[in-house]
Coordinates of C-alpha atoms and ligand atoms in Angstrom, one line a residue:
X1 CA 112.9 24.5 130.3
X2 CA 114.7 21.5 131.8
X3 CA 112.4 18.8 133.3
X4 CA 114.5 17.2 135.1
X5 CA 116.4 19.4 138.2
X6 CA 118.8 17.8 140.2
X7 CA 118.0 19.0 143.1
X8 CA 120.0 16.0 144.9
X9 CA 123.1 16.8 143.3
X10 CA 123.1 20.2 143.8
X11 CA 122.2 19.3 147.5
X12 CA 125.3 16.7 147.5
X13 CA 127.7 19.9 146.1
X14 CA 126.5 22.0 148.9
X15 CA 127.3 19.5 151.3
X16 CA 131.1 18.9 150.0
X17 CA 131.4 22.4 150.2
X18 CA 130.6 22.7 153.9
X19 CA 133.0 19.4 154.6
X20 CA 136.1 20.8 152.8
X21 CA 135.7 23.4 155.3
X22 CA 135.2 21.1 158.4
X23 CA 138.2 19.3 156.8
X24 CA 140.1 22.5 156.7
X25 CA 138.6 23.4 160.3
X26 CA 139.9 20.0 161.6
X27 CA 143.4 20.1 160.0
X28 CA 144.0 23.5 161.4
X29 CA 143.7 21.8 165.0
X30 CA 146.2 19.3 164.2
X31 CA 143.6 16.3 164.7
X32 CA 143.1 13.3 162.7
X33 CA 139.6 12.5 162.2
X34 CA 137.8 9.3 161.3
X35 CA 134.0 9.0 160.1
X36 CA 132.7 5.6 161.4
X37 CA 129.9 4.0 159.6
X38 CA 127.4 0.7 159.8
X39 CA 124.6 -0.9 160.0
X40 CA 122.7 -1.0 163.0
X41 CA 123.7 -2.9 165.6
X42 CA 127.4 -3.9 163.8
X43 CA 129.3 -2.5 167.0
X44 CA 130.3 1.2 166.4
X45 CA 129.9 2.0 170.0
X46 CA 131.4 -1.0 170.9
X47 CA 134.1 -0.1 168.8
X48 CA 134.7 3.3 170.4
X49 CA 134.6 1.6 173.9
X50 CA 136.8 -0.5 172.9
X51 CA 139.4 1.6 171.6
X52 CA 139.5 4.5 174.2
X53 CA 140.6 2.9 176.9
X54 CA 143.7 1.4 174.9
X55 CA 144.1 5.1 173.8
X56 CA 143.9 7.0 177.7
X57 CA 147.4 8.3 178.2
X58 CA 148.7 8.0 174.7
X59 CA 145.6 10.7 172.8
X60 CA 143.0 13.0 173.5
X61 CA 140.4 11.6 172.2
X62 CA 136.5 13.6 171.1
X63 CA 133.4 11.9 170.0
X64 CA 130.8 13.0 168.0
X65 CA 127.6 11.0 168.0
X66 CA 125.0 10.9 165.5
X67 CA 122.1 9.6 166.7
X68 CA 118.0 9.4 165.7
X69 CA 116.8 9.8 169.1
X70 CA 118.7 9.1 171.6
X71 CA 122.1 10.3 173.7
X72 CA 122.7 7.2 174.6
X73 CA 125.8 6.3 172.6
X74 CA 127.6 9.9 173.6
X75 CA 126.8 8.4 177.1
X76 CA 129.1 5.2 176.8
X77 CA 131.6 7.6 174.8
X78 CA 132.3 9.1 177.4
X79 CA 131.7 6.6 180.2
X80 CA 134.5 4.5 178.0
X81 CA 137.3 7.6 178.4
X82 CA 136.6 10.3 175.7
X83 CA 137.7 13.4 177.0
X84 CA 134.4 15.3 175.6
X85 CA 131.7 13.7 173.4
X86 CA 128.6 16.0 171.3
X87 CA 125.5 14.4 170.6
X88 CA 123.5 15.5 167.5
X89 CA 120.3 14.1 167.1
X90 CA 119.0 13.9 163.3
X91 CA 115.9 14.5 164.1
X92 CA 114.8 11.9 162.0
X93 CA 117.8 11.8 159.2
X94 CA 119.5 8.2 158.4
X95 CA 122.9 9.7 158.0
X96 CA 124.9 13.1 159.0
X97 CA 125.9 15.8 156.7
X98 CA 128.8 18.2 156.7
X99 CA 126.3 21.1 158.5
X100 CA 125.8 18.6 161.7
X101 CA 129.2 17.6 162.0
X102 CA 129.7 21.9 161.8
X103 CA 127.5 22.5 164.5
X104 CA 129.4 19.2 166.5
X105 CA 132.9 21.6 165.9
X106 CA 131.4 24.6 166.8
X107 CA 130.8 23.1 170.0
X108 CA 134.0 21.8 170.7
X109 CA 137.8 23.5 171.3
X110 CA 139.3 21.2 168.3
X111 CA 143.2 22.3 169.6
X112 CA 142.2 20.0 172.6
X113 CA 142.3 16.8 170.9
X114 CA 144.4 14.6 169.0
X115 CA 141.7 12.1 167.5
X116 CA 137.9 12.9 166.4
X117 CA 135.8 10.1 166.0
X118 CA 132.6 10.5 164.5
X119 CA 129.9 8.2 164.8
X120 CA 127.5 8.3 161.6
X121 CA 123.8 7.0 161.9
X122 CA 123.4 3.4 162.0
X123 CA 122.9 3.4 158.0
X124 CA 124.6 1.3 155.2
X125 CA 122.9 3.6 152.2
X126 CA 123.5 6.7 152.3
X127 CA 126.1 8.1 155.1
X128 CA 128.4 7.3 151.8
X129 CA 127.3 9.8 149.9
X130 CA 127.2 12.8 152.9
X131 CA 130.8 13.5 152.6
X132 CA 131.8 15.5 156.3
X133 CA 135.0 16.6 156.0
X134 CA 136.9 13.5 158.1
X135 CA 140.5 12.3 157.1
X136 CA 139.3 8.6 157.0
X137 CA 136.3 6.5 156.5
X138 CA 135.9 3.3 158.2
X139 CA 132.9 0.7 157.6
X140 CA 132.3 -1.8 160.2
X141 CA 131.1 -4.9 159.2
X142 CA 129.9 -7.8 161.4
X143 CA 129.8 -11.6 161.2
X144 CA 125.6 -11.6 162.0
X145 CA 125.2 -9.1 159.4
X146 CA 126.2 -12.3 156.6
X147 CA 128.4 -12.5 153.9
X148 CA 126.3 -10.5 151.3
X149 CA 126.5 -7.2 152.1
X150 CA 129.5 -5.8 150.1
X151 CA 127.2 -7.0 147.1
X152 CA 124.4 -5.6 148.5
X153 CA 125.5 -2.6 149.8
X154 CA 128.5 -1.6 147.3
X155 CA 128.5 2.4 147.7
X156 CA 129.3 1.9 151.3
X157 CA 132.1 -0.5 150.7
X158 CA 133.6 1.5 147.6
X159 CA 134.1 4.7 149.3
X160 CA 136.0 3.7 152.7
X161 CA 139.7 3.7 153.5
X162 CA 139.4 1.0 156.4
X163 CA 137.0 -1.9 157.0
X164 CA 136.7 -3.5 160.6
X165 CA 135.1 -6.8 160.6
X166 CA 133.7 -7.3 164.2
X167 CA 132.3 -10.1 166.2
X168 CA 134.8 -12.8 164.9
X169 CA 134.0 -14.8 167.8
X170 CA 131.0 -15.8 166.2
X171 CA 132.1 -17.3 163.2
X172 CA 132.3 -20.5 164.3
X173 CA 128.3 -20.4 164.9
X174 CA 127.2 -18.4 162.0
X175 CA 127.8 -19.3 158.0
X176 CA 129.5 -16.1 157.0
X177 CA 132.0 -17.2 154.0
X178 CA 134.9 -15.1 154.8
X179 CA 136.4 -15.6 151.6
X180 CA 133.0 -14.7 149.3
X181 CA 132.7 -11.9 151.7
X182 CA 136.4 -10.5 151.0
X183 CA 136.4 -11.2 147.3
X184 CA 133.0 -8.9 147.0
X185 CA 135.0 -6.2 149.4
X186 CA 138.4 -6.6 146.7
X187 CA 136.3 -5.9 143.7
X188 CA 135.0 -2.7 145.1
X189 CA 138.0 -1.7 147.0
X190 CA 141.0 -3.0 146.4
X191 CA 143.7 -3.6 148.9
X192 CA 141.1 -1.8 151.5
X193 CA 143.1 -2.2 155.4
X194 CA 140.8 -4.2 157.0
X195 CA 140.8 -5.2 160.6
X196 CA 139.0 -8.7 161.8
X197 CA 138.2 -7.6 165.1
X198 CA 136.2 -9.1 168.2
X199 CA 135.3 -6.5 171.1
X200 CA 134.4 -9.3 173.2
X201 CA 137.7 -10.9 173.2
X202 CA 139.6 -8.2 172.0
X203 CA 141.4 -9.8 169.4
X204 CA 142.5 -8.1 166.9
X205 CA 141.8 -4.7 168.2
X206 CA 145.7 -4.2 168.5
X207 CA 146.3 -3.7 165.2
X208 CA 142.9 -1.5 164.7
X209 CA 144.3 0.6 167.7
X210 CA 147.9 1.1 165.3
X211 CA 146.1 2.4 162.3
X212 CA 144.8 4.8 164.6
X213 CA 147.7 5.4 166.1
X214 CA 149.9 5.7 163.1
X215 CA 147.4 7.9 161.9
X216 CA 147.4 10.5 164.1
X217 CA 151.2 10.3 164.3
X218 CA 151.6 11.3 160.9
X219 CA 149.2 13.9 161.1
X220 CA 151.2 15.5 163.1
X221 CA 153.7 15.4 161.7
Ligands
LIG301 MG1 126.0 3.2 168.4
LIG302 ZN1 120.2 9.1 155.1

């Protein structure tokens, strides 16, 4: 008799099962879909409210937040312009998983929208390995967080398509080596997009906004 089960794994197959069929789910609407993911505090929601008002008029935008406790982030979702936003509440879990973002569809009429942003629990372990069935990943980074953390954290910078590096505007006050930081990101993910982004000024969130943009567009097509 085998000793050791692996119970995770077989919990991790599961999973991907359920988000190739949110993927498929998703696809069948015609929406591009983009998992956000970062440590606490690195500016996901400020990201979103950021980037729906340069989106009103151009795409119909949904928001799904995941969240420990609170609907607070769903709030300033759709206080920012989202044309519906769905809380789930983990109940406790540092990350979502293809089931929550199942019960998130189920709640919303996908053919609606153009663009589905899901925001994953403020977490850089293990939202990487909860595949949910998105087209994209993006990691956002921020300047306070230092210049260690793709070393640190390398199974969240491996498995993402796009990396946003927020609150630029502070790098003339904080010692954050941008080019130790991007060398650790090139060795786990080579020629990753990335976006140096500041929502307080805005800079840079043009180009963040054409990702998006071009994105959807071919999508559709
Ligand atoms: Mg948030
Ligand atoms: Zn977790």
């Amino acid at each position: 008799m085998p000793l050791n089960v692996p119970i995770v794994e077989n919990i991790l197959s599961a999973n991907d099962r359920l988000a190739q069929e949110n993927h498929a789910r998703i696809d069948a609407a015609g929406v591009f879909s983009i998992n956000l993911m970062a440590s606490p505090g690195a500016g996901k929601t400020s990201i979103i409210e950021q980037t729906l008002p340069r989106l009103a008029d151009k795409l119909r935008v949904a928001v799904v937040d995941g969240d420990i406790a609170t609907s607070l982030d769903a709030d300033r979702a759709e206080a920012a312009g989202a044309q519906a936003s769905i809380q789930i509440n983990t109940g406790g879990e540092c990350h979502l998983d293809a089931v929550m973002l199942r019960g998130a569809l189920e709640q919303l009429d996908l053919k609606q929208f153009d663009l589905l942003i899901v925001e994953n629990v403020g977490n850089l372990v293990c939202p990487a390995d909860f595949r949910l069935g998105t087209h994209k990943s993006v990691l956002i980074a921020s300047i306070p967080e230092g210049d260690d953390k793709p070393y640190k954290y390398p199974g969240m910078y491996r498995g993402v398509d796009a990396l946003v590096i927020n609150k630029i505007d502070l790098l003339p006050y904080i010692n954050f080596k941008m080019d130790f930081f991007q060398r650790g990101v090139e060795a786990l993910n080579p020629g990753i997009v990335t976006f140096p982004v500041s929502c307080r000024t805005g800079e840079g969130l043009d180009a963040w906004i054409n990702w998006l943009m071009q994105n959807v567009k071919r999508n559709g097509d």
